[in-house]
């Protein structure tokens, strides 16, 4: 049994040398501590809330029992001063994260998030591993976290001009020439999409939300919508190279627009020996569903005008949709339809799915996911198998402001 203590409290967050902002942190830091777990080994997290508002912790991507999912659907909130003990056994190796599921649009922005790494027996051997949590922060003129709300923020989701890796604005990373590193990347932003590029240099994708993929895929960029993760192999590079760790321009059809933006830099130092061994075959992922199978559910995400609220974010025409139950062991094939004119990152709690097709086209490679981007006016077919963890679950858009505005569905898994 692995035991971890987490305490949420108000902190001074040092986003760069000499610049701090009033924020929230787990164990006094942003991101919270990296929680290291082993697949199949029980984990106990004793969480104490020292904030002046209630909170809960959601274990994003982990296939936990329903009662441990950290939403208000399955547990009472943890009030100020209270302690709650989360207990579960992570079944899968991969790059996961934890964050509040109560007033999340404010609590995540203020700094409550951290990585949870689950290790398996059979991982590629690399020279070094880094966990890199991307985020952005919106500050006001005084340099404090800006006020929340407004129609633009409701429409676009909240983005900020301070771009952070591991809680620091545009840090410099240094790696040795000749070596290969594994970067576990988490996008903890409220809304921002990171279209990750390393100055155009190729890198290899080896894992996604639900762990390793079948074989490395070489790319020069990868899109991480809010809440998404990717594991990549970086290098080898030549000594003296300098690369921008940046997000390329991506238009998700928001009111605000951005160009290429830097999150950090990578400097390549003196050469060191490499012991990296990356097999050509990482894992096997059998297809859950043939691509021509008929869907047994349609989930429609839409955005519409509202007299009272300005804009409504809906699933199947309602805010905070109550969807039909799902039977344990019955293959789910869902058509997730984005009727709106903007992108939304769809997140399913507690279960991995496979993307079967996007507008009828199969994805580039098979993978396990808990977040998938839904392009404007598109249909994404996903397949997933509810294993025996009955209870209340949910899916939602992971642009936190859209989620809060009602773009979510509740459903039960029943025996
Ligand atoms: Cu959305």
Short mmCIF file of C-alpha atoms in Angstrom, two decimals, residues 79-271:
data_model
loop_
_atom_site.label_atom_id
_atom_site.label_comp_id
_atom_site.label_asym_id
_atom_site.label_seq_id
_atom_site.Cartn_x
_atom_site.Cartn_y
_atom_site.Cartn_z
CA UNK A 79 -15.55 21.18 3.70
CA UNK A 80 -12.83 23.55 5.00
CA UNK A 81 -10.90 21.80 7.76
CA UNK A 82 -12.15 18.34 6.81
CA UNK A 83 -10.20 15.28 5.67
CA UNK A 84 -11.28 12.68 3.14
CA UNK A 85 -9.37 9.49 2.34
CA UNK A 86 -9.33 8.33 -1.27
CA UNK A 87 -8.48 4.64 -1.75
CA UNK A 88 -8.10 2.83 -5.03
CA UNK A 89 -5.78 0.53 -6.97
CA UNK A 90 -4.70 2.02 -10.30
CA UNK A 91 -5.04 -0.81 -12.82
CA UNK A 92 -3.25 0.79 -15.75
CA UNK A 93 0.18 2.29 -16.33
CA UNK A 94 0.09 5.79 -17.77
CA UNK A 95 0.20 9.55 -17.31
CA UNK A 96 -2.74 10.77 -15.29
CA UNK A 97 -3.52 13.82 -13.20
CA UNK A 98 -5.61 15.01 -10.30
CA UNK A 99 -7.64 18.17 -9.85
CA UNK A 100 -10.73 19.45 -8.03
CA UNK A 101 -14.21 18.62 -9.26
CA UNK A 102 -15.87 21.38 -7.23
CA UNK A 103 -15.81 24.98 -8.46
CA UNK A 104 -13.16 23.64 -10.82
CA UNK A 105 -13.02 26.62 -13.17
CA UNK A 106 -11.63 28.75 -10.31
CA UNK A 107 -9.77 26.11 -8.34
CA UNK A 108 -7.75 24.74 -11.28
CA UNK A 109 -6.91 28.21 -12.55
CA UNK A 110 -5.69 29.09 -9.06
CA UNK A 111 -3.26 26.17 -9.16
CA UNK A 112 -4.92 23.02 -7.88
CA UNK A 113 -3.63 20.29 -10.17
CA UNK A 114 -0.89 17.70 -10.17
CA UNK A 115 0.40 14.66 -12.07
CA UNK A 116 -0.20 11.06 -11.08
CA UNK A 117 2.16 8.63 -12.78
CA UNK A 118 1.36 4.95 -12.79
CA UNK A 119 4.25 2.71 -13.73
CA UNK A 120 4.00 -0.68 -15.40
CA UNK A 121 6.48 -3.54 -15.64
CA UNK A 122 7.33 -3.15 -19.25
CA UNK A 123 8.29 0.43 -20.03
CA UNK A 124 10.75 1.67 -22.67
CA UNK A 125 14.18 2.44 -21.21
CA UNK A 126 15.14 6.09 -21.55
CA UNK A 127 17.97 8.28 -20.29
CA UNK A 128 15.69 10.58 -18.35
CA UNK A 129 12.03 11.13 -17.73
CA UNK A 130 10.27 14.43 -17.15
CA UNK A 131 6.71 15.22 -16.18
CA UNK A 132 5.73 18.51 -17.85
CA UNK A 133 2.43 20.07 -16.87
CA UNK A 134 1.35 22.85 -19.20
CA UNK A 135 -0.97 25.62 -18.06
CA UNK A 136 -1.80 29.24 -18.71
CA UNK A 137 -2.75 31.95 -16.27
CA UNK A 138 -4.78 35.12 -16.64
CA UNK A 139 -3.47 37.95 -14.47
CA UNK A 140 -4.88 41.44 -13.91
CA UNK A 141 -2.98 44.75 -13.92
CA UNK A 142 -1.85 44.22 -10.34
CA UNK A 143 -0.32 40.88 -11.30
CA UNK A 144 -2.88 38.86 -9.37
CA UNK A 145 -5.20 36.19 -10.77
CA UNK A 146 -7.81 38.12 -12.77
CA UNK A 147 -11.51 38.13 -11.85
CA UNK A 148 -13.59 35.27 -13.23
CA UNK A 149 -16.57 35.53 -15.53
CA UNK A 150 -17.82 37.51 -18.51
CA UNK A 151 -19.32 36.47 -21.82
CA UNK A 152 -16.01 36.05 -23.68
CA UNK A 153 -14.74 33.73 -20.96
CA UNK A 154 -18.02 31.82 -21.01
CA UNK A 155 -17.80 31.43 -24.80
CA UNK A 156 -14.07 30.77 -25.27
CA UNK A 157 -13.18 29.31 -21.92
CA UNK A 158 -10.57 31.13 -19.87
CA UNK A 159 -7.16 31.67 -21.44
CA UNK A 160 -4.30 33.70 -20.05
CA UNK A 161 -1.15 35.28 -21.40
CA UNK A 162 1.23 33.73 -18.88
CA UNK A 163 2.33 30.37 -20.28
CA UNK A 164 3.64 27.88 -17.77
CA UNK A 165 5.39 24.55 -17.57
CA UNK A 166 5.33 23.00 -14.10
CA UNK A 167 4.06 26.25 -12.64
CA UNK A 168 6.88 28.42 -14.02
CA UNK A 169 6.56 30.93 -16.86
CA UNK A 170 8.51 29.90 -19.97
CA UNK A 171 11.24 27.88 -18.22
CA UNK A 172 14.45 26.69 -19.83
CA UNK A 173 14.86 22.92 -19.96
CA UNK A 174 18.34 21.50 -20.42
CA UNK A 175 19.09 18.05 -21.75
CA UNK A 176 22.28 16.25 -22.74
CA UNK A 177 23.21 15.81 -26.40
CA UNK A 178 22.95 12.23 -27.63
CA UNK A 179 20.30 11.24 -25.10
CA UNK A 180 16.66 10.29 -25.39
CA UNK A 181 14.14 11.53 -22.84
CA UNK A 182 10.56 10.56 -22.15
CA UNK A 183 8.33 13.55 -21.59
CA UNK A 184 4.99 12.92 -19.96
CA UNK A 185 2.95 15.95 -20.94
CA UNK A 186 -0.30 17.04 -19.33
CA UNK A 187 -2.37 20.02 -20.46
CA UNK A 188 -3.87 21.38 -17.24
CA UNK A 189 -5.19 24.58 -18.83
CA UNK A 190 -8.79 25.61 -18.28
CA UNK A 191 -9.45 25.94 -21.99
CA UNK A 192 -6.30 26.46 -24.01
CA UNK A 193 -5.32 23.95 -26.67
CA UNK A 194 -1.61 23.22 -26.91
CA UNK A 195 -0.53 22.34 -30.44
CA UNK A 196 2.86 21.18 -29.27
CA UNK A 197 5.94 21.71 -31.40
CA UNK A 198 9.65 21.51 -30.54
CA UNK A 199 10.81 24.12 -33.02
CA UNK A 200 9.74 21.81 -35.84
CA UNK A 201 12.06 18.98 -34.75
CA UNK A 202 10.62 15.45 -35.02
CA UNK A 203 9.68 13.56 -31.86
CA UNK A 204 8.02 10.23 -31.21
CA UNK A 205 4.61 9.72 -29.62
CA UNK A 206 4.68 6.57 -27.45
CA UNK A 207 1.62 7.02 -25.26
CA UNK A 208 -1.69 8.82 -24.87
CA UNK A 209 -4.29 9.19 -22.09
CA UNK A 210 -4.57 5.45 -21.38
CA UNK A 211 -0.89 4.49 -21.56
CA UNK A 212 1.44 3.23 -24.28
CA UNK A 213 0.29 2.96 -27.89
CA UNK A 214 1.22 0.00 -30.10
CA UNK A 215 4.34 1.47 -31.68
CA UNK A 216 6.13 4.82 -31.68
CA UNK A 217 4.75 7.37 -34.15
CA UNK A 218 7.11 10.08 -35.43
CA UNK A 219 5.56 13.55 -35.77
CA UNK A 220 6.58 17.20 -35.67
CA UNK A 221 3.52 18.34 -33.72
CA UNK A 222 0.69 16.98 -31.58
CA UNK A 223 -2.54 18.64 -30.50
CA UNK A 224 -3.41 18.52 -26.81
CA UNK A 225 -6.85 19.91 -26.04
CA UNK A 226 -7.50 20.91 -22.44
CA UNK A 227 -6.99 17.93 -20.05
CA UNK A 228 -5.26 15.78 -22.68
CA UNK A 229 -1.98 13.91 -22.18
CA UNK A 230 0.72 12.55 -24.40
CA UNK A 231 3.99 10.70 -23.76
CA UNK A 232 6.72 11.51 -26.23
CA UNK A 233 10.35 10.57 -26.81
CA UNK A 234 12.55 13.59 -27.37
CA UNK A 235 16.04 13.53 -28.86
CA UNK A 236 18.77 12.72 -29.56
CA UNK A 237 19.96 16.25 -30.35
CA UNK A 238 23.35 17.83 -31.07
CA UNK A 239 25.17 19.87 -28.44
CA UNK A 240 24.38 23.57 -28.70
CA UNK A 241 20.95 23.18 -30.27
CA UNK A 242 18.22 25.41 -28.90
CA UNK A 243 14.56 24.66 -29.49
CA UNK A 244 11.36 26.46 -28.64
CA UNK A 245 8.81 24.40 -26.75
CA UNK A 246 5.81 26.07 -28.26
CA UNK A 247 2.17 25.87 -29.12
CA UNK A 248 1.50 26.56 -32.79
CA UNK A 249 -1.42 28.71 -33.87
CA UNK A 250 -4.64 26.76 -33.53
CA UNK A 251 -8.04 28.19 -34.34
CA UNK A 252 -10.70 26.55 -32.21
CA UNK A 253 -13.23 29.13 -33.39
CA UNK A 254 -13.06 31.36 -30.34
CA UNK A 255 -13.60 35.11 -30.07
CA UNK A 256 -9.96 35.61 -28.99
CA UNK A 257 -7.22 34.53 -31.43
CA UNK A 258 -3.59 33.58 -30.86
CA UNK A 259 -0.53 32.89 -33.01
CA UNK A 260 2.43 30.65 -32.19
CA UNK A 261 3.31 31.02 -28.51
CA UNK A 262 6.27 29.81 -26.48
CA UNK A 263 5.81 27.79 -23.29
CA UNK A 264 9.51 27.20 -22.70
CA UNK A 265 12.83 26.52 -24.35
CA UNK A 266 15.04 23.48 -24.62
CA UNK A 267 18.81 23.86 -24.57
CA UNK A 268 21.06 20.96 -25.49
CA UNK A 269 24.17 20.68 -23.34
CA UNK A 270 27.31 18.51 -23.58
CA UNK A 271 27.00 14.97 -24.91
#
